[in-house]
Short mmCIF file of C-alpha atoms in Angstrom, two decimals:
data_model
loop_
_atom_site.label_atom_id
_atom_site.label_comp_id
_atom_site.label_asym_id
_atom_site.label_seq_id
_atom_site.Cartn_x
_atom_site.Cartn_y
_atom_site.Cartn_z
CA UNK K 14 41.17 56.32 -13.42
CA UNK K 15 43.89 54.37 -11.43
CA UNK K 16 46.04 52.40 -12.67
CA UNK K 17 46.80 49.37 -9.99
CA UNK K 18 49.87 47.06 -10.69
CA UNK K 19 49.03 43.77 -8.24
CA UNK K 20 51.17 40.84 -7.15
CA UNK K 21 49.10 37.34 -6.43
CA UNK K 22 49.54 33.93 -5.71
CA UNK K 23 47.45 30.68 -6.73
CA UNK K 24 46.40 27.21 -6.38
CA UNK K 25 45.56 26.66 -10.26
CA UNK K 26 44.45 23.11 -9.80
CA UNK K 27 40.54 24.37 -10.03
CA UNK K 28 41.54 26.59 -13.02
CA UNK K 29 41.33 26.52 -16.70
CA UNK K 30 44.23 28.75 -16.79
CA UNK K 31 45.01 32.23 -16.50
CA UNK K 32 43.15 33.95 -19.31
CA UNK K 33 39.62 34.72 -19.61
CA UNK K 34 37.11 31.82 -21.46
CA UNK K 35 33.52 31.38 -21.61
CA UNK K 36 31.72 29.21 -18.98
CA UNK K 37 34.97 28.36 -17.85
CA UNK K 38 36.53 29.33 -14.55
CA UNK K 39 39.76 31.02 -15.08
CA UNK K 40 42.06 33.54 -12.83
CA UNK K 41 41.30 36.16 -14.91
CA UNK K 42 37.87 35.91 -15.30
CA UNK K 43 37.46 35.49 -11.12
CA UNK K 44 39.42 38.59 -11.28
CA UNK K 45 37.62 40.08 -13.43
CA UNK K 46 34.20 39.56 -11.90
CA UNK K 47 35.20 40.79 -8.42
CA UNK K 48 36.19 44.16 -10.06
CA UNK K 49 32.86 44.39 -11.84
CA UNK K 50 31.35 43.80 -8.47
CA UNK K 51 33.65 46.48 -6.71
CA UNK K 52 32.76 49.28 -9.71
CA UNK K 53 29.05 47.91 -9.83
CA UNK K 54 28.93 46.62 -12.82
CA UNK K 55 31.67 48.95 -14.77
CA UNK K 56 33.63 46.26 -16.54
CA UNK K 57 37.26 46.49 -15.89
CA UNK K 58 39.78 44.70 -18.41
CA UNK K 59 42.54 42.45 -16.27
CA UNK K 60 45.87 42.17 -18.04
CA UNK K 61 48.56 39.66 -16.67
CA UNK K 62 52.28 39.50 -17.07
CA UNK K 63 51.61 36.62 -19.29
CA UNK K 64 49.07 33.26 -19.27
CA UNK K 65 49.82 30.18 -16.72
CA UNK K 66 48.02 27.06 -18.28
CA UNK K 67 45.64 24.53 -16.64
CA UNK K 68 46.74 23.84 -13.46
CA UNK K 69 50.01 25.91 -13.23
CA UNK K 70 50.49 27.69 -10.28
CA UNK K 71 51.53 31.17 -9.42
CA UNK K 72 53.91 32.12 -6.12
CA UNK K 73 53.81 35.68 -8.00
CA UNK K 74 51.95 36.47 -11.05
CA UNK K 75 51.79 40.16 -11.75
CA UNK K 76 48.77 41.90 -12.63
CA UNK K 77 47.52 45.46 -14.40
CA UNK K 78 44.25 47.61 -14.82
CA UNK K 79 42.27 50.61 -15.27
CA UNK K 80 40.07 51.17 -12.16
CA UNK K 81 37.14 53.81 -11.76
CA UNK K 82 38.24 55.28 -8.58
CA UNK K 83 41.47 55.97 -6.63
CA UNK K 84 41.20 53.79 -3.74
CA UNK K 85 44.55 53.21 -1.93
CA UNK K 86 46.66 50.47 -3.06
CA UNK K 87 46.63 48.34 0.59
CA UNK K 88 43.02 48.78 0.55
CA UNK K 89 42.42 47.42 -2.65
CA UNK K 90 44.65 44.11 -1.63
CA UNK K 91 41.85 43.93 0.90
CA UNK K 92 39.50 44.36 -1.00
CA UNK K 93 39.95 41.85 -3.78
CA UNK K 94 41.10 39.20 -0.85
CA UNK K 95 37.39 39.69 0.87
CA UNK K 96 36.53 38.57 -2.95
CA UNK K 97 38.24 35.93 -4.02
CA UNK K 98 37.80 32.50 -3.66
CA UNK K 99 40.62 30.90 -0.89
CA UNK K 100 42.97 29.20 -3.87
CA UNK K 101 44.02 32.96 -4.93
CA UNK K 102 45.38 35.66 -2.66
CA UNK K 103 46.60 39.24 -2.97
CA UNK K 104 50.05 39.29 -1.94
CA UNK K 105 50.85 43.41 -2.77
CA UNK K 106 49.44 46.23 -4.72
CA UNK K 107 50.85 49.14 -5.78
CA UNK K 108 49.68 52.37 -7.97
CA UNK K 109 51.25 52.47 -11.29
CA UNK K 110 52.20 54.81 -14.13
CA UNK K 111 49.97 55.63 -16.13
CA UNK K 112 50.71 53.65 -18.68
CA UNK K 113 52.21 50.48 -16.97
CA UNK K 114 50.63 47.45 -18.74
CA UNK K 115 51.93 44.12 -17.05
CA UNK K 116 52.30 42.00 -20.04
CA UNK K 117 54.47 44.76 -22.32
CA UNK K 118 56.66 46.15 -19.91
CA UNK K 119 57.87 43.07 -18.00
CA UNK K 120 61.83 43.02 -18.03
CA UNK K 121 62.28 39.30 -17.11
CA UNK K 122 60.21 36.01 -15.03
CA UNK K 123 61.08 33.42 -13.23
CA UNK K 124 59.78 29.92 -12.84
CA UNK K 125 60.05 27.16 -10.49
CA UNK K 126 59.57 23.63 -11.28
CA UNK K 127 58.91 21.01 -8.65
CA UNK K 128 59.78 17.26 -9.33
CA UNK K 129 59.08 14.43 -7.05
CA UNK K 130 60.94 11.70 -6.61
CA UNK K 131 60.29 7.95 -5.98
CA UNK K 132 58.54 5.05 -7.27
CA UNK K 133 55.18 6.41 -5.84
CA UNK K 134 53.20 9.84 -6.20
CA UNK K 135 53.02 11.56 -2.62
CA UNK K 136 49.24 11.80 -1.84
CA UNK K 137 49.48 15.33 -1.09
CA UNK K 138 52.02 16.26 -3.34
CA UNK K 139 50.27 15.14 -6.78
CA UNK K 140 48.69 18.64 -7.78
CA UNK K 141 52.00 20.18 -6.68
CA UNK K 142 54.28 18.57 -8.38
CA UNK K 143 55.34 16.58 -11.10
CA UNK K 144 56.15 13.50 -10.58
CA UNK K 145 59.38 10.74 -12.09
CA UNK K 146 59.63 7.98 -10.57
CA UNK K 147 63.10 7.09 -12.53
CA UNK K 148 66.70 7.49 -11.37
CA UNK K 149 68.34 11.18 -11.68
CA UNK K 150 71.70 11.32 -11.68
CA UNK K 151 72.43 14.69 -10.43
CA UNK K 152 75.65 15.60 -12.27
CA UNK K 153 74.31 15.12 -15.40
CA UNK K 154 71.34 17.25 -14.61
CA UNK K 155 73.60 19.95 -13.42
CA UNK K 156 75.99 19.83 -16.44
CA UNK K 157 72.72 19.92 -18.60
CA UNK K 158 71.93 23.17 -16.94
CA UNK K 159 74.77 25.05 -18.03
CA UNK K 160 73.69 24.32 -21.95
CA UNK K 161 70.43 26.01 -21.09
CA UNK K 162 71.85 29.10 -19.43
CA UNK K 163 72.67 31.89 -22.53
CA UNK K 164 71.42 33.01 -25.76
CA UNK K 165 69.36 30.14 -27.71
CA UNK K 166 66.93 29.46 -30.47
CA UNK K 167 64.20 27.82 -28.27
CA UNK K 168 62.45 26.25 -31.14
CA UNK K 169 62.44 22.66 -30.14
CA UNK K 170 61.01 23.59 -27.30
CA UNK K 171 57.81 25.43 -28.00
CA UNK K 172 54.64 24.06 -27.85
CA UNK K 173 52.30 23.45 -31.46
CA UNK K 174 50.46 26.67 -31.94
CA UNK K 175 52.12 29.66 -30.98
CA UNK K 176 52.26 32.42 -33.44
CA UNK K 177 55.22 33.80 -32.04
CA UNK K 178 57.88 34.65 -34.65
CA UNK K 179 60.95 35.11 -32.85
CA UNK K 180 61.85 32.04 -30.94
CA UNK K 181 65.14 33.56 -29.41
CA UNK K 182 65.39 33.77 -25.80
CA UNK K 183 67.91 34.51 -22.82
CA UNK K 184 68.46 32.14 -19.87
CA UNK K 185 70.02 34.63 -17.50
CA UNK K 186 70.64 31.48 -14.40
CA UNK K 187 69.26 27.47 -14.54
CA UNK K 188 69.28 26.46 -11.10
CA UNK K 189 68.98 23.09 -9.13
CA UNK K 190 67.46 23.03 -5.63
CA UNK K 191 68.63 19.44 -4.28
CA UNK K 192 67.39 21.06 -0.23
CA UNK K 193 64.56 18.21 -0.31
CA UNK K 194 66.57 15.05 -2.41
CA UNK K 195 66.02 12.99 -2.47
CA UNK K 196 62.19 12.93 -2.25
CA UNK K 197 62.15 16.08 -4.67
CA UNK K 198 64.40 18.53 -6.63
CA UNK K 199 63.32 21.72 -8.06
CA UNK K 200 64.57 23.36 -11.47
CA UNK K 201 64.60 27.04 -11.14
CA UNK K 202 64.71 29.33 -14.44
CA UNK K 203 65.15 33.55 -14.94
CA UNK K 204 65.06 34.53 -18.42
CA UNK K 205 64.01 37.49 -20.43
CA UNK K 206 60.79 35.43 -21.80
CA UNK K 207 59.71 32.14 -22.14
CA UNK K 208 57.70 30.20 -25.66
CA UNK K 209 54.42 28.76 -24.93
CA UNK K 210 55.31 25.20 -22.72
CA UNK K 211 59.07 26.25 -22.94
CA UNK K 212 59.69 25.48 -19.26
CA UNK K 213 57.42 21.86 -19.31
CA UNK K 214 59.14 20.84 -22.55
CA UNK K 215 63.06 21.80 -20.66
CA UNK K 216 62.25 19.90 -17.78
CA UNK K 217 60.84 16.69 -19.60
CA UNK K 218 63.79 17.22 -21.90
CA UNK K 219 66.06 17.76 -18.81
CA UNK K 220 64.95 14.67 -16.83
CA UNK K 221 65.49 12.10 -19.81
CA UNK K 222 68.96 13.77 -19.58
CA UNK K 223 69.61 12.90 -15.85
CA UNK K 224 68.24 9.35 -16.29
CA UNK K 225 70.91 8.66 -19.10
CA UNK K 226 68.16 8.34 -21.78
CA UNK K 227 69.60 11.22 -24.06
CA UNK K 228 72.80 12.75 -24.40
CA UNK K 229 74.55 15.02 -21.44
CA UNK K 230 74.71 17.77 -24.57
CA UNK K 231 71.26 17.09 -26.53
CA UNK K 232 70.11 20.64 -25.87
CA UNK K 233 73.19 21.89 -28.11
CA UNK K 234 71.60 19.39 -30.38
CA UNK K 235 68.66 20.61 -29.58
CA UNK K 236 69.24 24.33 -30.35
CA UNK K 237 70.69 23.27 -33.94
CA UNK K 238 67.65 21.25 -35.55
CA UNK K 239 65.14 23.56 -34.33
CA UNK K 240 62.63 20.73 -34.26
CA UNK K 241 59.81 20.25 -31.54
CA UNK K 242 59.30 16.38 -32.37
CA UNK K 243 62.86 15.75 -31.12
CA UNK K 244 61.82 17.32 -27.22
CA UNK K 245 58.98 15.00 -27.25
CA UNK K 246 57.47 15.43 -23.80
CA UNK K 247 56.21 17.90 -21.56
CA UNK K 248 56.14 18.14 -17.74
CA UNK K 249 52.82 18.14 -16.00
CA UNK K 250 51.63 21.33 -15.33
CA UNK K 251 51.10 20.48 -11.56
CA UNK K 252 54.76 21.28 -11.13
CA UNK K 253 55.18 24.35 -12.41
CA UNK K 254 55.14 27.87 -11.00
CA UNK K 255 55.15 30.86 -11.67
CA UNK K 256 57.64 32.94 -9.26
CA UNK K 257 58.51 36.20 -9.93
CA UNK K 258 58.28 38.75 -12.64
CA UNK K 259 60.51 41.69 -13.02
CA UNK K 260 59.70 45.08 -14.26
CA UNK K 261 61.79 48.71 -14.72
CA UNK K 262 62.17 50.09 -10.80
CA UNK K 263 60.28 53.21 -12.42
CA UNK K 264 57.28 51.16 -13.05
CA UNK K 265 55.10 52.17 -9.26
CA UNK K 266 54.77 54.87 -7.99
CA UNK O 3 41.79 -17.10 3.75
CA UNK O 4 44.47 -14.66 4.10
CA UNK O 5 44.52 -11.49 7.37
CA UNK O 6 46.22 -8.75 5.70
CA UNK O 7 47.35 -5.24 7.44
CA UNK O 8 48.44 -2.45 5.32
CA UNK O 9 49.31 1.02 5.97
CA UNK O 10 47.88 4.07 3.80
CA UNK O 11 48.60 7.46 3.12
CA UNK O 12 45.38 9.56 1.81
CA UNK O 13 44.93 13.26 1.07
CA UNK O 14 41.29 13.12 2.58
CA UNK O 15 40.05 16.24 0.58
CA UNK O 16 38.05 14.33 -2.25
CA UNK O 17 35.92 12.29 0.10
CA UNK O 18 33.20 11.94 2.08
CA UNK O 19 35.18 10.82 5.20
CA UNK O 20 36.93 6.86 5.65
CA UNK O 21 33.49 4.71 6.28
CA UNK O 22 31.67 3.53 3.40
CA UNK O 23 28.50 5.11 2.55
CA UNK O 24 26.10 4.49 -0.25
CA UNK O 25 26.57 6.67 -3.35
CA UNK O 26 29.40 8.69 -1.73
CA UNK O 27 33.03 8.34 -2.23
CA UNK O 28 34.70 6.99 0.80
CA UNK O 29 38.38 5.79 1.66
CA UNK O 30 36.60 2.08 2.68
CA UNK O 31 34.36 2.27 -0.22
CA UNK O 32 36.94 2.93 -2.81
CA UNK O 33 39.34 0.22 -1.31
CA UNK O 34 36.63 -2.44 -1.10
CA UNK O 35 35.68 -1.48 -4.98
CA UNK O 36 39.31 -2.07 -5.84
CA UNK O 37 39.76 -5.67 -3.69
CA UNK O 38 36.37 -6.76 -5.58
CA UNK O 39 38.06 -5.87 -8.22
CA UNK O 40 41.08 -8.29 -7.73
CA UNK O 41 38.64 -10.87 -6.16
CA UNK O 42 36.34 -11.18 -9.64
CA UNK O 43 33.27 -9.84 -7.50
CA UNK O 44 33.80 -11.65 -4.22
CA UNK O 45 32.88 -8.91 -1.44
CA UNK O 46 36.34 -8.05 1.11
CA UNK O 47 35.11 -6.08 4.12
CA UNK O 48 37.58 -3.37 5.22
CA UNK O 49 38.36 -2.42 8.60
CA UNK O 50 39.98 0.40 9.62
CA UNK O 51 41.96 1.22 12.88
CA UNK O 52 39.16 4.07 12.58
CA UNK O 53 37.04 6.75 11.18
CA UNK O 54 38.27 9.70 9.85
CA UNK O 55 35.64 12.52 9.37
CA UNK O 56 35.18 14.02 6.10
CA UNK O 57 38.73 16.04 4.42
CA UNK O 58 40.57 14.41 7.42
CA UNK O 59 43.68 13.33 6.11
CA UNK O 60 45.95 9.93 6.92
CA UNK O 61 49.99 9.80 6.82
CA UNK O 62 49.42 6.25 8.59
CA UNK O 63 45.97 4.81 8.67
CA UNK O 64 45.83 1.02 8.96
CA UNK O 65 43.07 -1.27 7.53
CA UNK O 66 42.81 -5.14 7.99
CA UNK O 67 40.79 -7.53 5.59
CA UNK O 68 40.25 -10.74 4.82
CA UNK O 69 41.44 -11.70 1.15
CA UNK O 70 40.60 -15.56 -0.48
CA UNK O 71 44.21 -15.89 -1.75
CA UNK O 72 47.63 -15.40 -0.32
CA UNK O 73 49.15 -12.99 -2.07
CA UNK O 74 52.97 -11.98 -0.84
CA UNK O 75 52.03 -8.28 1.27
CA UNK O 76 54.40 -6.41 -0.83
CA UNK O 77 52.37 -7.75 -3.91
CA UNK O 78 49.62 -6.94 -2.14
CA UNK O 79 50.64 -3.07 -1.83
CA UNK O 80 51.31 -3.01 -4.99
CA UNK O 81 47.87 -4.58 -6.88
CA UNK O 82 46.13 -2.04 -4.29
CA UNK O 83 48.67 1.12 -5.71
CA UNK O 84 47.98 0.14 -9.43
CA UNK O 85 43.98 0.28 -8.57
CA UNK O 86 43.97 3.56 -6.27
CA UNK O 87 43.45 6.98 -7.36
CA UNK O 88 46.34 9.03 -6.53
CA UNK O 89 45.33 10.66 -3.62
CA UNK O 90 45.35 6.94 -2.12
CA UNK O 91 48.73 5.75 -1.23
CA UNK O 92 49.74 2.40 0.20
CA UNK O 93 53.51 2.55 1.66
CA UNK O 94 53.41 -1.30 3.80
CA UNK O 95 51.45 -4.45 3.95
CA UNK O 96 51.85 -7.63 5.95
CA UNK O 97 50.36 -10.57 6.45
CA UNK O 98 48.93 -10.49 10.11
CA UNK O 99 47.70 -13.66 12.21
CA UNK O 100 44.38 -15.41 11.95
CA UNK O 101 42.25 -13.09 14.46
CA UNK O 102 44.15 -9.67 13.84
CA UNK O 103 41.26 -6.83 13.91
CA UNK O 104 42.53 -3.42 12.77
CA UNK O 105 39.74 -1.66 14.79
CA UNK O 106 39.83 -3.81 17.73
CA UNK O 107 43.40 -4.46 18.43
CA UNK O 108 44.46 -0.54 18.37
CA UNK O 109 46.95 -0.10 21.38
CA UNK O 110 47.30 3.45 20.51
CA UNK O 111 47.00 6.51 18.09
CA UNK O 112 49.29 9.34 17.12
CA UNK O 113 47.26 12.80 15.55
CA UNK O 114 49.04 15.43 14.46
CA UNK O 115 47.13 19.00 13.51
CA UNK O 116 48.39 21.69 11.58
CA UNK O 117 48.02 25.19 12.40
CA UNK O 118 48.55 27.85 9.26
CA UNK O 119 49.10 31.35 10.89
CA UNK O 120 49.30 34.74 9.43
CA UNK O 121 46.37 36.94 8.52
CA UNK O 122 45.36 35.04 4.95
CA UNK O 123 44.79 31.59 4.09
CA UNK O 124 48.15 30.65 2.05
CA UNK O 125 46.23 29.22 -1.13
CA UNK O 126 48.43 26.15 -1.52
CA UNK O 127 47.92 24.94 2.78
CA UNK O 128 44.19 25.52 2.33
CA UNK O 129 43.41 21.92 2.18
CA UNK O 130 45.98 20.46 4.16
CA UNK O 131 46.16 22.97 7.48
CA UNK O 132 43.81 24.56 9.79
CA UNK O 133 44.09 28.29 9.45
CA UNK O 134 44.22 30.58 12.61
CA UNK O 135 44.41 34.35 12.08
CA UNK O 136 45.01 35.28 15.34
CA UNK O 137 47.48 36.06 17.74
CA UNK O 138 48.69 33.12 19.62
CA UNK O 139 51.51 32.89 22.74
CA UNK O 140 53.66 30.06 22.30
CA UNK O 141 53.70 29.61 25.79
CA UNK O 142 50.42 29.96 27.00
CA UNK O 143 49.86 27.07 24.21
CA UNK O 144 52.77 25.06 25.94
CA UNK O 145 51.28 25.12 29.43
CA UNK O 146 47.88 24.33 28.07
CA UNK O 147 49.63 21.15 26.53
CA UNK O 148 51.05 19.85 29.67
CA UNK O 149 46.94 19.72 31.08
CA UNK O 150 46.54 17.28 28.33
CA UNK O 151 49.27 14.66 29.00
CA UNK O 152 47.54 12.05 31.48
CA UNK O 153 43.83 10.11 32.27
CA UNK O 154 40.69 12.88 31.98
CA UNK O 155 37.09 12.31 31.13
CA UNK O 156 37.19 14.14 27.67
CA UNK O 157 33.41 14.17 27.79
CA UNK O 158 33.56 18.53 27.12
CA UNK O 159 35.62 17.25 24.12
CA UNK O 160 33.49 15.13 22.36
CA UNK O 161 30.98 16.22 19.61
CA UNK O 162 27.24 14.79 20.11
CA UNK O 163 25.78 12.13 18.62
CA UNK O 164 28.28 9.44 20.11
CA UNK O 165 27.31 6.20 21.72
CA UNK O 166 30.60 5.61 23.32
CA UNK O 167 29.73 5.41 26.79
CA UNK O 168 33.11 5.10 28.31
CA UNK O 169 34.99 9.17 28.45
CA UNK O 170 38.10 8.16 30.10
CA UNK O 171 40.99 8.90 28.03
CA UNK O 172 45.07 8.48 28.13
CA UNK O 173 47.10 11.21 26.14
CA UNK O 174 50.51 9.94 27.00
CA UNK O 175 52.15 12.91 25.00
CA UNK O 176 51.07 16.03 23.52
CA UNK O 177 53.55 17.97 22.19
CA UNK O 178 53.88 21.34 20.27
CA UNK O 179 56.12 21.52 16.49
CA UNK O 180 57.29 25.31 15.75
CA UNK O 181 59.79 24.64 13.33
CA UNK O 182 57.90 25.92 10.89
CA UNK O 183 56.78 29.36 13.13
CA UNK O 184 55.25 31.83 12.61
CA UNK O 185 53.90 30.33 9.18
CA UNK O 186 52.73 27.46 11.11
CA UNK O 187 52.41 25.29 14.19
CA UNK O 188 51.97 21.17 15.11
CA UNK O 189 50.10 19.96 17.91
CA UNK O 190 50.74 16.39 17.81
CA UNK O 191 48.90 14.33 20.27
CA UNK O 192 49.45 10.45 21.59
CA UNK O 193 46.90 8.40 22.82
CA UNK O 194 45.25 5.64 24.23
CA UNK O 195 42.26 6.54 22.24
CA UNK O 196 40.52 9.71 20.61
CA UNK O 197 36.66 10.49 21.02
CA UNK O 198 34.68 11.76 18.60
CA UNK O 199 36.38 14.98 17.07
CA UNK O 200 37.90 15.18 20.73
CA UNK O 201 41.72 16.20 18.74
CA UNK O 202 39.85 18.92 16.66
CA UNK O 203 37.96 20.19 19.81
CA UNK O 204 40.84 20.03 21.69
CA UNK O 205 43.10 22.53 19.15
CA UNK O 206 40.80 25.01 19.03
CA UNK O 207 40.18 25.37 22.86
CA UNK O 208 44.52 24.91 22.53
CA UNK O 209 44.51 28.00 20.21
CA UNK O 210 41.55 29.97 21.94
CA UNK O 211 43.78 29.70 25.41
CA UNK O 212 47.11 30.92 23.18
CA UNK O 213 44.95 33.97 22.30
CA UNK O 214 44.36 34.70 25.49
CA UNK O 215 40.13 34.07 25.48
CA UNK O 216 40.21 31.58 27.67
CA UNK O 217 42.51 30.79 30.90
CA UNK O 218 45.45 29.38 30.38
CA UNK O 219 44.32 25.83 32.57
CA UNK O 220 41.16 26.30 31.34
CA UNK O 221 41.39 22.18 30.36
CA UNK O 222 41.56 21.45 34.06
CA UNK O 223 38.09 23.03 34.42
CA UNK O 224 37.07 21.69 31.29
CA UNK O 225 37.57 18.06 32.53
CA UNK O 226 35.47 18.94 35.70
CA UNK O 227 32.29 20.06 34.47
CA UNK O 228 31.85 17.52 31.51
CA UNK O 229 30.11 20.15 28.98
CA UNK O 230 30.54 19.85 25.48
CA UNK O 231 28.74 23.13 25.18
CA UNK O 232 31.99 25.18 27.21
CA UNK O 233 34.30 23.73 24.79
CA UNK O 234 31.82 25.52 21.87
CA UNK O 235 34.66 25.33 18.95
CA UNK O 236 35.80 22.67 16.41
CA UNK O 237 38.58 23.13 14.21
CA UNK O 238 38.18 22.61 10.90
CA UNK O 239 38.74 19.11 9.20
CA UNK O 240 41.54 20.24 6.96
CA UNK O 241 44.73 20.66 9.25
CA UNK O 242 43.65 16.98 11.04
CA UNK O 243 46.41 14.03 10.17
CA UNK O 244 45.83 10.11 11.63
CA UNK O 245 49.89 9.72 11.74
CA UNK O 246 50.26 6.53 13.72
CA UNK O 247 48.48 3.58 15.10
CA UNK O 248 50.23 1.32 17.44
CA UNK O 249 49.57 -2.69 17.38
CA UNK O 250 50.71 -5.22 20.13
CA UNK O 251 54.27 -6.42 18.65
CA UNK O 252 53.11 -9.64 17.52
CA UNK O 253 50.30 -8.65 15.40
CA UNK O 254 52.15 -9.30 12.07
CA UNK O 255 53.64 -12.68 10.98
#
């Protein structure tokens, strides 16, 4: 057995997310069932760095399994590429420890969110963005960075449902990308984790912010009452991505 | 009675090309559904400066109709945004005098098509580029250009089934975009008029004379012998965008 550790990209419009479900089509299960094909018919379990919901995309999700066979690490790019549908593509493969697992051992992820601007959705920018067609003012939106970068109780913003305990992560950088206002600006996050919706709920949360309709400072707020009905909204899930995911340099071989 | 002209953005993907057609979803059909909609059931007949073929896309299409009412054209655009899906986008309307004709009164056309490079289809240009895997010499492609610009029978560059009789066509400019290189390349052609897939025809001879398969004035022979079977190759719908159509000045009020 061969451990493979694989870095992809996707279009998740068609997708019902990342992770495996009956009847539905996910990333994982596609995965999943061009492995079976390649071992002929030995089922091989796919484990990713973590889930991207409904229509999230990935510039770099990171993958991890067991495979039957030691098969060099270029030639198995290939040869998942030849197999998968053209809204998901092999960007690099590597061999791994022996016990890499690409959920449990990632170090820290990024995410990009993409908002467009202007009264109208762009035609081809719907399933690729998010779209707010209100005023941003830009300072405020910067200043309400800062409060986001650090050490926080994320509690507010966590989506219903998650059995997580600990709800304390750390922002390492909260970026702005204004290279394309003002027909779109993109919010760029690196932290240690993120809660389930985290990054949707921070950008809704974020935007209000810019357009004056809460305070420059509610995340402090925010952070204090620990409440998710106060961070009522959530971005659309067209916007997001998912960039980059760290791991220990020891982790390939 | 009211002549209205209004320019529309659509991502062409969902639909079964611009002309109506029973039981299929069309750019004319889902425009006329939406101005029956505003008329209370009183049938508006749509023309368009032109067909565009199936997952062809528009940046600047422009329709005329007849509408019982005289709506101002910015309310206009906006009655037609609140009814359109989103991949439907009007961005102007005016009114235009008694006998304007959107098909008929076409001075000129601008197409642009865009070329994805590199070895893999890039999962998020898969719908909105042509992809080419191949090698291709900028300047091969550039020569190849300059036999386009001027009056040829396009017959080799028409697909069959046309009834246009008439071959003879002006391309006043056809120029080559590699800004975005080596990701990706524009050929963006101006006309007099455009056969039948001639633009699509035309980029993949353009690419298959960059690669080096055919001769690099291959076009002037092209011209000469009139043979849609020596041009054999059509690129695909997908990287095909109707940017621009030209109207005598006075067309709008």
């Amino acid at each position: 057995m061969t451990v493979y550790k694989m870095t992809l990209q996707y279009d998740g419009t068609r997708y019902h997310g990342f992770q495996r479900q009956p009847k539905l089509l996910t990333i994982q299960g596609t995965i999943e069932k061009a492995l079976t094909t390649m071992t002929k018919g030995k089922v091989v379990d796919v484990i990713g760095s973590g889930r991207t919901d409904a229509g999230v995309h990935a510039l770099g999700q990171v993958i991890s399994f067991d495979y039957p066979g030691d098969i060099p690490a270029d030639k198995m790019v290939k040869a998942l590429n030849s197999l998968m549908p053209r809204d998901i593509l092999f960007v690099d493969g590597n061999w791994a420890a022996h016990d890499f697992n690409a959920r449990f051992d990632t170090v820290s992820k990024i995410y990009e969110y993409r908002v467009a601007l202007g009264r109208y959705t762009d035609p081809f920018l719907r399933l690729y963005t998010g779209h707010y067609p209100f005023k941003v003012d830009l300072n405020r939106l910067q200043l309400a960075l800062e409060d986001v970068v650090g050490t926080h109780d994320f509690t507010s913003f966590e989506a219903s449902g998650s059995v997580i305990r600990n709800k304390v992560r750390t922002i390492y950088t909260a970026d702005l990308d204004t290279s394309n206002y003002p027909h779109e600006i993109r919010l760029i996050f690196h932290g240690d984790g993120f809660l389930y919706n985290m990054v949707r709920i921070m950008v809704a949360t974020l935007l209000e912010i810019s357009n004056g309709r809460r305070d420059v400072h509610d995340f402090l707020r925010l952070y204090d009452v620990q409440d998710r009905q106060q961070a009522r909204l959530t971005a659309p899930a067209s916007g997001l991505y998912l960039k980059k995911v760290f791991y220990p340099v020891n982790t390939v071989d």
